[in-house]
Coordinates of C-alpha atoms and ligand atoms in Angstrom, one line a residue:
X41 CA 0.0 0.0 0.0
X42 CA 2.8 2.4 1.0
X43 CA 4.8 1.3 -2.0
X44 CA 1.8 2.2 -4.2
X45 CA 1.3 5.6 -2.6
X46 CA 5.0 6.3 -3.1
X47 CA 4.7 5.3 -6.7
X48 CA 1.7 7.6 -7.3
X49 CA 3.5 10.5 -5.5
X50 CA 6.6 10.0 -7.7
X51 CA 4.5 9.8 -10.7
X52 CA 2.6 13.0 -9.9
X53 CA 5.9 14.8 -9.4
X54 CA 7.0 13.6 -12.8
X55 CA 3.7 14.6 -14.4
X56 CA 4.6 18.2 -15.2
X57 CA 7.8 17.1 -16.9
X58 CA 5.7 14.7 -19.0
X59 CA 3.3 17.4 -20.0
X60 CA 6.2 19.8 -20.9
X61 CA 7.5 17.0 -23.1
X62 CA 4.2 16.7 -24.9
X63 CA 3.4 20.4 -25.4
X64 CA 6.0 23.0 -26.1
X65 CA 3.7 26.0 -26.7
X66 CA 2.1 27.9 -23.8
X67 CA -1.4 26.9 -25.0
X68 CA -2.5 24.2 -27.3
X69 CA -2.2 25.3 -31.0
X70 CA -3.7 22.3 -32.8
X71 CA -7.1 23.8 -33.3
X72 CA -9.0 24.0 -36.6
X73 CA -7.6 26.8 -38.6
X74 CA -9.5 30.0 -39.6
X75 CA -9.2 28.8 -43.2
X76 CA -11.1 25.6 -42.3
X77 CA -14.0 27.6 -40.8
X78 CA -14.0 30.1 -43.8
X79 CA -14.2 27.1 -46.1
X80 CA -17.2 25.7 -44.3
X81 CA -18.9 29.2 -44.4
X82 CA -18.2 29.3 -48.1
X83 CA -19.8 25.9 -48.6
X84 CA -22.9 26.7 -46.7
X85 CA -23.4 30.1 -48.3
X86 CA -23.7 28.2 -51.6
X87 CA -26.8 26.5 -50.2
X88 CA -28.6 29.8 -49.4
X89 CA -31.2 31.2 -51.7
X90 CA -30.2 34.6 -53.4
X91 CA -32.2 36.7 -50.9
X92 CA -31.9 34.4 -47.9
X93 CA -30.1 34.8 -44.7
X94 CA -28.5 32.1 -42.6
X95 CA -28.8 32.7 -38.9
X96 CA -26.5 31.0 -36.3
X97 CA -26.6 31.8 -32.7
X98 CA -23.9 30.9 -30.1
X99 CA -25.0 28.7 -27.2
X100 CA -26.2 30.6 -24.2
X101 CA -24.6 30.4 -20.8
X102 CA -26.8 28.1 -18.7
X103 CA -27.3 28.5 -14.9
X104 CA -26.4 25.5 -12.9
X105 CA -27.5 26.9 -9.6
X106 CA -27.7 30.3 -7.9
X107 CA -24.8 32.3 -9.3
X108 CA -22.9 29.4 -10.7
X109 CA -23.1 28.5 -14.4
X110 CA -22.6 25.2 -16.2
X111 CA -19.2 25.0 -17.9
X112 CA -19.8 26.7 -21.3
X113 CA -20.0 24.5 -24.4
X114 CA -20.4 26.2 -27.8
X115 CA -23.3 25.4 -30.1
X116 CA -21.7 22.9 -32.6
X117 CA -23.0 24.5 -35.8
X118 CA -21.8 27.9 -34.6
X119 CA -18.4 26.4 -33.8
X120 CA -18.2 24.6 -37.2
X121 CA -18.8 27.9 -39.1
X122 CA -16.7 30.2 -36.9
X123 CA -14.4 28.5 -34.4
X124 CA -15.4 31.0 -31.7
X125 CA -16.1 29.6 -28.3
X126 CA -17.8 32.6 -26.7
X127 CA -21.4 33.1 -25.8
X128 CA -23.8 35.9 -26.9
X129 CA -22.7 36.0 -30.5
X130 CA -24.7 35.9 -33.7
X131 CA -23.5 35.0 -37.2
X132 CA -25.4 36.1 -40.3
X133 CA -24.5 34.7 -43.7
X134 CA -25.8 35.8 -47.1
X135 CA -25.3 34.5 -50.6
X136 CA -25.2 38.0 -52.2
X137 CA -23.4 40.9 -50.6
X138 CA -25.6 43.1 -48.4
X139 CA -24.7 46.2 -46.4
X140 CA -25.0 46.3 -42.6
X141 CA -23.6 49.1 -40.5
X142 CA -21.9 50.6 -43.5
X143 CA -20.0 47.4 -44.3
X144 CA -20.8 45.4 -47.4
X145 CA -20.2 41.6 -47.5
X146 CA -21.7 38.2 -47.0
X147 CA -20.5 37.4 -43.5
X148 CA -21.4 39.4 -40.4
X149 CA -20.7 38.4 -36.8
X150 CA -21.8 40.2 -33.7
X151 CA -19.7 39.3 -30.6
X152 CA -19.4 40.1 -26.9
X153 CA -17.9 43.5 -26.1
X154 CA -14.7 43.4 -24.0
X155 CA -15.3 44.4 -20.3
X156 CA -12.2 44.6 -18.0
X157 CA -14.3 44.2 -14.9
X158 CA -16.0 40.9 -16.1
X159 CA -12.7 39.7 -17.6
X160 CA -11.0 39.9 -14.2
X161 CA -13.5 37.3 -12.9
X162 CA -13.9 35.0 -15.8
X163 CA -10.9 35.6 -18.1
X164 CA -10.1 37.5 -21.3
X165 CA -12.5 37.4 -24.2
X166 CA -11.6 38.4 -27.8
X167 CA -13.9 41.3 -28.5
X168 CA -14.5 42.5 -32.1
X169 CA -10.8 43.2 -32.7
X170 CA -9.7 39.8 -31.4
X171 CA -12.3 37.9 -33.4
X172 CA -11.4 39.8 -36.6
X173 CA -7.7 39.0 -36.1
X174 CA -8.1 35.4 -35.1
X175 CA -11.0 34.1 -37.1
X176 CA -10.9 36.2 -40.3
X177 CA -14.7 36.6 -40.5
X178 CA -15.4 39.4 -43.1
X179 CA -17.3 41.9 -40.9
X180 CA -17.1 41.8 -37.1
X181 CA -19.2 44.0 -34.7
X182 CA -20.0 43.9 -31.1
X183 CA -23.5 42.6 -30.2
X184 CA -24.6 46.0 -28.7
X185 CA -24.3 47.3 -32.3
X186 CA -27.1 44.9 -33.3
X187 CA -30.1 47.3 -32.8
X188 CA -33.4 47.9 -34.4
X189 CA -32.0 51.1 -36.0
X190 CA -28.8 49.5 -37.4
X191 CA -30.2 46.3 -38.7
X192 CA -32.3 46.3 -41.9
X193 CA -33.4 42.9 -43.2
X194 CA -35.9 44.3 -45.7
X195 CA -34.2 42.7 -48.7
X196 CA -34.5 39.1 -47.5
X197 CA -37.2 36.7 -48.5
X198 CA -36.1 33.5 -46.6
X199 CA -34.5 32.6 -43.2
X200 CA -32.3 29.5 -43.0
X201 CA -31.9 28.3 -39.4
X202 CA -31.3 25.0 -37.6
X203 CA -32.7 26.1 -34.3
X204 CA -36.1 24.5 -34.1
X205 CA -35.7 23.4 -30.5
X206 CA -34.0 26.5 -29.1
X207 CA -35.9 28.8 -26.8
X208 CA -33.9 31.7 -28.3
X209 CA -36.9 33.2 -30.1
X210 CA -39.0 33.2 -27.0
X211 CA -40.5 36.6 -26.3
X212 CA -41.4 35.5 -22.7
X213 CA -38.0 35.6 -21.0
X214 CA -38.0 37.3 -17.6
X215 CA -34.5 38.8 -18.1
X216 CA -33.4 39.8 -21.6
X217 CA -30.0 38.4 -22.5
X218 CA -28.0 39.7 -25.5
X219 CA -28.9 36.7 -27.7
X220 CA -32.6 36.9 -27.0
X221 CA -32.4 40.7 -27.6
X222 CA -30.9 40.1 -31.1
X223 CA -33.3 37.3 -31.8
X224 CA -36.2 39.6 -30.9
X225 CA -34.9 42.3 -33.3
X226 CA -34.8 39.8 -36.1
X227 CA -38.2 38.5 -35.2
X228 CA -39.8 42.0 -35.1
X229 CA -38.2 43.1 -38.3
X230 CA -39.4 40.0 -40.1
X231 CA -42.9 40.5 -38.8
X232 CA -42.9 44.3 -39.8
X233 CA -41.9 43.4 -43.4
X234 CA -45.4 42.3 -43.9
X235 CA -44.5 40.1 -46.8
X236 CA -44.3 36.3 -47.0
X237 CA -40.9 35.1 -45.7
X238 CA -40.0 31.5 -46.2
X239 CA -38.8 29.7 -43.1
X240 CA -36.2 27.3 -44.5
X241 CA -34.5 24.6 -42.5
X242 CA -30.8 24.4 -42.8
X243 CA -30.7 21.0 -41.2
X244 CA -30.2 18.9 -44.3
X245 CA -27.6 21.2 -45.8
X246 CA -25.6 21.3 -42.5
X247 CA -26.0 17.6 -42.1
X248 CA -24.5 17.1 -45.6
X249 CA -21.5 19.3 -44.8
X250 CA -20.8 18.1 -41.3
X251 CA -21.4 14.5 -42.2
X252 CA -18.3 14.3 -44.4
X253 CA -15.4 15.0 -42.3
X254 CA -12.5 17.1 -43.6
X255 CA -8.9 15.9 -42.9
X256 CA -8.4 18.4 -40.1
X257 CA -11.6 17.1 -38.4
X258 CA -10.5 13.4 -38.8
X259 CA -7.2 14.3 -37.1
X260 CA -9.0 15.7 -34.1
X261 CA -11.5 12.7 -33.9
X262 CA -8.5 10.3 -34.1
X263 CA -6.8 12.2 -31.3
X264 CA -10.0 12.0 -29.2
X265 CA -10.2 8.2 -29.9
X266 CA -6.6 7.6 -29.0
X267 CA -7.0 9.5 -25.7
X268 CA -10.2 7.5 -25.1
X269 CA -8.4 4.2 -25.7
X270 CA -5.6 5.2 -23.3
X271 CA -8.4 5.6 -20.7
X272 CA -10.0 2.3 -21.5
X273 CA -6.7 0.5 -21.3
X274 CA -5.9 2.1 -18.0
X275 CA -9.2 0.9 -16.6
X276 CA -8.5 -2.6 -17.9
X277 CA -5.2 -2.6 -16.1
X278 CA -6.6 -1.2 -12.8
X279 CA -9.9 -3.0 -12.6
X280 CA -10.4 -5.3 -9.6
X281 CA -13.3 -6.4 -7.4
X282 CA -13.8 -3.9 -4.7
X283 CA -13.3 -0.9 -7.0
X284 CA -16.4 1.3 -7.5
X285 CA -18.0 2.4 -10.7
X286 CA -17.0 6.0 -10.0
X287 CA -13.4 5.0 -9.4
X288 CA -13.3 3.4 -12.8
X289 CA -14.8 6.6 -14.2
X290 CA -12.1 8.6 -12.4
X291 CA -9.3 6.6 -13.9
X292 CA -10.9 7.0 -17.3
X293 CA -11.4 10.8 -17.1
X294 CA -8.0 11.3 -15.5
X295 CA -6.6 10.1 -18.7
X296 CA -8.8 12.5 -20.7
X297 CA -7.6 15.5 -18.8
X298 CA -4.0 14.3 -18.7
X299 CA -4.0 14.3 -22.5
X300 CA -5.6 17.8 -23.0
X301 CA -9.2 16.8 -23.6
X302 CA -11.4 19.6 -22.5
X303 CA -14.1 17.3 -21.2
X304 CA -15.8 13.9 -21.8
X305 CA -17.8 14.0 -25.0
X306 CA -20.9 12.8 -23.1
X307 CA -21.6 11.7 -19.5
X308 CA -19.4 8.7 -18.8
X309 CA -21.3 5.4 -18.5
X310 CA -19.7 2.9 -16.1
X311 CA -22.1 0.1 -15.2
X312 CA -21.3 -3.1 -13.4
X313 CA -23.4 -6.3 -13.6
X314 CA -27.1 -5.3 -13.8
X315 CA -26.1 -1.7 -14.4
X316 CA -24.4 -2.8 -17.6
X317 CA -27.8 -3.6 -18.9
X318 CA -29.0 0.1 -18.5
X319 CA -28.0 1.6 -21.8
X320 CA -27.2 5.1 -20.7
X321 CA -26.4 4.4 -17.0
X322 CA -24.5 7.4 -15.6
X323 CA -25.1 7.1 -11.9
X324 CA -21.8 5.3 -11.5
X325 CA -22.0 4.7 -7.7
X326 CA -22.0 1.0 -7.2
X327 CA -19.4 -1.3 -5.8
X328 CA -17.9 -3.7 -8.5
X329 CA -17.9 -7.3 -7.3
X330 CA -16.0 -10.4 -8.1
X331 CA -17.6 -12.0 -11.2
X332 CA -19.1 -8.7 -12.5
X333 CA -18.7 -7.4 -16.0
X334 CA -18.0 -3.6 -16.2
X335 CA -19.4 -1.8 -19.2
X336 CA -17.5 1.5 -19.8
X337 CA -18.9 3.7 -22.5
X338 CA -16.6 6.7 -22.2
X339 CA -14.8 9.0 -24.5
X340 CA -12.9 12.2 -24.6
X341 CA -13.8 15.4 -26.5
X342 CA -10.8 17.1 -28.1
X343 CA -11.1 20.7 -29.5
X344 CA -14.8 20.2 -30.1
X345 CA -14.7 16.7 -31.5
X346 CA -15.7 13.6 -29.6
X347 CA -14.9 9.9 -29.8
X348 CA -17.4 7.3 -28.6
X349 CA -15.8 4.1 -27.3
X350 CA -17.2 1.2 -25.3
X351 CA -15.4 -1.7 -23.7
X352 CA -16.8 -4.4 -21.5
X353 CA -14.4 -6.1 -19.1
X354 CA -14.4 -8.7 -16.3
X355 CA -13.7 -7.2 -12.9
X356 CA -11.6 -10.2 -11.8
X357 CA -9.7 -10.3 -15.1
X358 CA -11.4 -13.5 -16.5
X359 CA -14.7 -13.8 -18.4
X360 CA -16.9 -16.6 -17.0
X361 CA -18.0 -19.2 -19.6
X362 CA -21.4 -17.5 -20.0
X363 CA -19.9 -14.0 -20.2
X364 CA -17.4 -15.2 -22.8
X365 CA -20.1 -16.7 -25.0
X366 CA -22.2 -13.5 -25.0
X367 CA -19.1 -11.3 -25.4
X368 CA -17.9 -13.3 -28.4
X369 CA -21.3 -13.1 -30.0
X370 CA -21.3 -9.3 -29.7
X371 CA -17.7 -9.2 -31.0
X372 CA -18.7 -11.3 -34.0
X373 CA -21.7 -9.0 -34.6
X374 CA -19.4 -5.9 -34.4
X375 CA -17.0 -7.5 -36.8
X376 CA -19.9 -8.0 -39.2
X377 CA -21.0 -4.4 -38.8
X378 CA -17.5 -3.1 -39.4
X379 CA -17.2 -5.3 -42.5
X380 CA -20.4 -3.8 -43.8
X381 CA -19.2 -0.2 -43.2
X382 CA -18.2 0.8 -46.7
X383 CA -18.7 3.6 -49.1
X384 CA -21.7 3.1 -51.4
X385 CA -23.7 0.9 -49.1
X386 CA -26.8 2.3 -47.2
X387 CA -26.0 3.3 -43.7
X388 CA -28.7 1.0 -42.3
X389 CA -26.8 -2.0 -43.8
X390 CA -24.4 -1.7 -40.9
X391 CA -27.1 -2.3 -38.4
X392 CA -28.6 -5.1 -40.5
X393 CA -25.3 -6.9 -40.6
X394 CA -24.7 -6.8 -36.8
X395 CA -28.3 -7.4 -35.9
X396 CA -28.4 -10.6 -38.0
X397 CA -25.5 -12.1 -36.1
X398 CA -27.0 -11.2 -32.7
X399 CA -30.4 -12.5 -33.5
X400 CA -29.1 -15.8 -34.9
X401 CA -26.8 -16.3 -31.9
X402 CA -29.4 -15.5 -29.2
X403 CA -31.9 -17.9 -30.9
X404 CA -29.2 -20.6 -31.2
X405 CA -28.3 -20.3 -27.5
X406 CA -32.0 -20.6 -26.5
X407 CA -32.0 -17.1 -24.9
X408 CA -34.6 -15.9 -27.4
X409 CA -37.3 -17.9 -29.1
X410 CA -37.5 -15.7 -32.1
X411 CA -36.4 -12.3 -33.6
X412 CA -38.9 -10.2 -31.7
X413 CA -37.7 -11.7 -28.4
X414 CA -34.1 -11.3 -29.5
X415 CA -34.8 -7.6 -30.0
X416 CA -35.5 -7.2 -26.3
X417 CA -31.9 -8.0 -25.6
X418 CA -30.5 -5.7 -28.4
X419 CA -32.9 -2.7 -28.1
X420 CA -30.8 0.0 -29.8
X421 CA -29.4 0.5 -33.2
X422 CA -25.8 -0.4 -34.1
X423 CA -24.5 2.9 -35.5
X424 CA -24.7 6.6 -35.5
X425 CA -22.7 9.4 -37.0
X426 CA -19.9 10.8 -34.8
X427 CA -18.1 14.2 -34.8
X428 CA -18.8 17.5 -33.2
X429 CA -21.7 15.8 -31.5
X430 CA -21.6 12.2 -30.1
X431 CA -24.8 11.6 -32.0
X432 CA -23.7 13.7 -34.9
X433 CA -25.5 14.8 -38.1
X434 CA -24.6 13.0 -41.3
X435 CA -26.1 10.3 -43.6
X436 CA -29.5 9.0 -42.5
X437 CA -30.6 5.4 -42.4
X438 CA -31.4 4.9 -46.2
X439 CA -28.6 7.2 -47.4
X440 CA -25.3 5.8 -48.7
X441 CA -22.1 5.9 -46.7
X442 CA -19.3 8.0 -48.4
X443 CA -15.6 8.4 -47.8
X444 CA -15.1 10.9 -44.9
X445 CA -18.1 9.7 -42.9
X446 CA -17.3 8.6 -39.4
X447 CA -19.7 6.3 -37.6
X448 CA -19.8 4.1 -34.5
X449 CA -20.3 0.4 -34.7
X450 CA -21.7 -0.7 -31.3
X451 CA -23.8 -3.8 -31.1
X452 CA -24.8 -5.0 -27.6
X453 CA -26.6 -7.7 -25.7
X454 CA -28.2 -6.8 -22.3
X455 CA -29.7 -9.6 -20.1
X456 CA -31.2 -7.9 -17.1
X457 CA -32.0 -10.0 -13.9
X458 CA -35.5 -11.4 -14.3
X459 CA -35.3 -11.9 -18.1
X460 CA -37.3 -14.7 -19.6
X461 CA -34.2 -16.9 -20.3
X462 CA -32.1 -19.3 -18.1
X463 CA -30.8 -17.5 -14.9
X464 CA -27.2 -18.3 -15.8
X465 CA -27.3 -15.5 -18.4
X466 CA -28.7 -12.8 -16.0
X467 CA -26.6 -9.7 -15.2
X468 CA -24.6 -9.9 -18.4
X469 CA -24.5 -6.7 -20.3
X470 CA -22.1 -6.3 -23.2
X471 CA -21.5 -3.5 -25.7
X472 CA -18.4 -3.1 -27.8
X473 CA -18.1 0.2 -29.6
X474 CA -15.5 1.5 -32.1
X475 CA -15.2 4.6 -34.3
X476 CA -15.1 3.8 -37.9
X477 CA -13.9 6.2 -40.7
X478 CA -15.3 5.3 -44.1
X479 CA -12.5 5.5 -46.7
X480 CA -12.4 5.3 -50.5
X481 CA -11.3 1.6 -50.2
X482 CA -13.0 0.4 -47.1
X483 CA -12.7 1.7 -43.5
X484 CA -10.3 2.5 -40.7
X485 CA -10.9 1.8 -37.0
X486 CA -9.9 5.0 -35.2
X487 CA -10.2 3.4 -31.8
X488 CA -8.1 0.3 -32.6
X489 CA -5.6 1.2 -29.8
X490 CA -7.8 -0.5 -27.2
X491 CA -8.2 -4.3 -27.4
X492 CA -11.5 -6.0 -28.2
X493 CA -10.8 -9.8 -28.1
X494 CA -11.3 -11.9 -24.9
X495 CA -7.6 -13.0 -24.9
X496 CA -6.3 -9.5 -25.4
X497 CA -8.5 -8.0 -22.7
X498 CA -7.7 -10.7 -20.2
X499 CA -4.0 -10.1 -20.9
X500 CA -4.3 -6.4 -20.4
X501 CA -6.1 -6.8 -17.0
X502 CA -2.9 -8.5 -15.8
X503 CA -0.7 -5.5 -16.6
X504 CA 0.4 -3.1 -13.9
X505 CA -1.4 0.1 -13.4
X506 CA -0.3 3.2 -11.4
X507 CA -3.7 3.0 -9.7
X508 CA -3.1 -0.4 -8.0
X509 CA -0.4 -2.9 -7.4
Ligands
LIG276 N1 -22.1 6.5 -26.1 C1 -23.4 6.8 -26.0 C2 -24.2 6.5 -27.2 O1 -23.8 6.1 -28.2 O2 -25.4 6.6 -27.1
MN277 MN1 -22.4 5.4 -29.4

């Protein structure tokens, strides 16, 4: 015990040296470039109608409790088209140049004004000057310049937005924030025009763009996946009966932070035994016992892009015969899904390939009598798009996969206690999830750094970890 503590202290002392070795600049400098965002704006402007306006709002700051806010996370569309990670900003895009505040162009952004008093509390912001220098958006103003008198939208005939579910256009807010104020100005102007204005959804156009990842985006998702695999491998090495679900989560997320990930891409799922059968179990409070399987569905977000990786591992380092049978069935289904992940095939072909294997296997094992019973044990779909969002936009079920699309392949089997099958299968919940880039010639597994086979996982659980001895 003392030896372990000494090892951890020594390691913590060496940690700063390790970090210096990894990063030589004061701050990370591997963000998407202004040219990337400019290219995305150019592509979406093409999809506007000649007299349409594309409207993108930054995310709002959300109150956690009293005077404490949630950690800020930018709206992903806004980030994709600007790179800016500040609140209270509005981006307007046009196909044909228009004049706003005496500036003529197709891109106008309104951002937070600098405020030395606020900045002493919460840190420096860029202001109009900083945004202009850093992000190279054509016309930059502060959001207080967006007023009824300065904004004239009389030439437009269509609005393109992707904000159906945002409360931003609500006129009933008790306290007016800058975003709602700007939204209300737009709303009032449109109403006053007294002419038919088309409300056009930008969802499909944005989904087409964001669904095909550019090389810079692939590099960030690969990095997020590699960091995630490091976390999964560390949990495999450290796992033992007597650990808690939250301790497994801590080891995982420690690895994320250690490697510069800003936060997990989604709430970490760490479920042991029956909790592994709850698809999005995030309570993570239970003791992990001898004989339990631990399902960890955890991944890092890196510079806006998230991975999504699941591993299922035995707490005592060895799968029981029943656990091994179910695990290998899920693995076979995953292999079939990965095999089906190719350019030119419909996206839902991936699910069909994995599902066929799971259904046949469950029926053969006598766990399910037929396909509709088998569905109870595999109640989710096999794949989703992955990128800025964990459940990203991109090709829909019937659409064809193309090179540059990134999807997850994540079949699972979940046999809760009380299920209709033999008791020996109860409490087994298995999901295996990897991040698959579709290429011109096939695919590439971006999360291949963490083992999937029974033999490799069992071998990794025997390796040493700094978190135990
Ligand atoms: N990792 C969570 C999900 O795919 O739903
Ligand atoms: Mn997933």
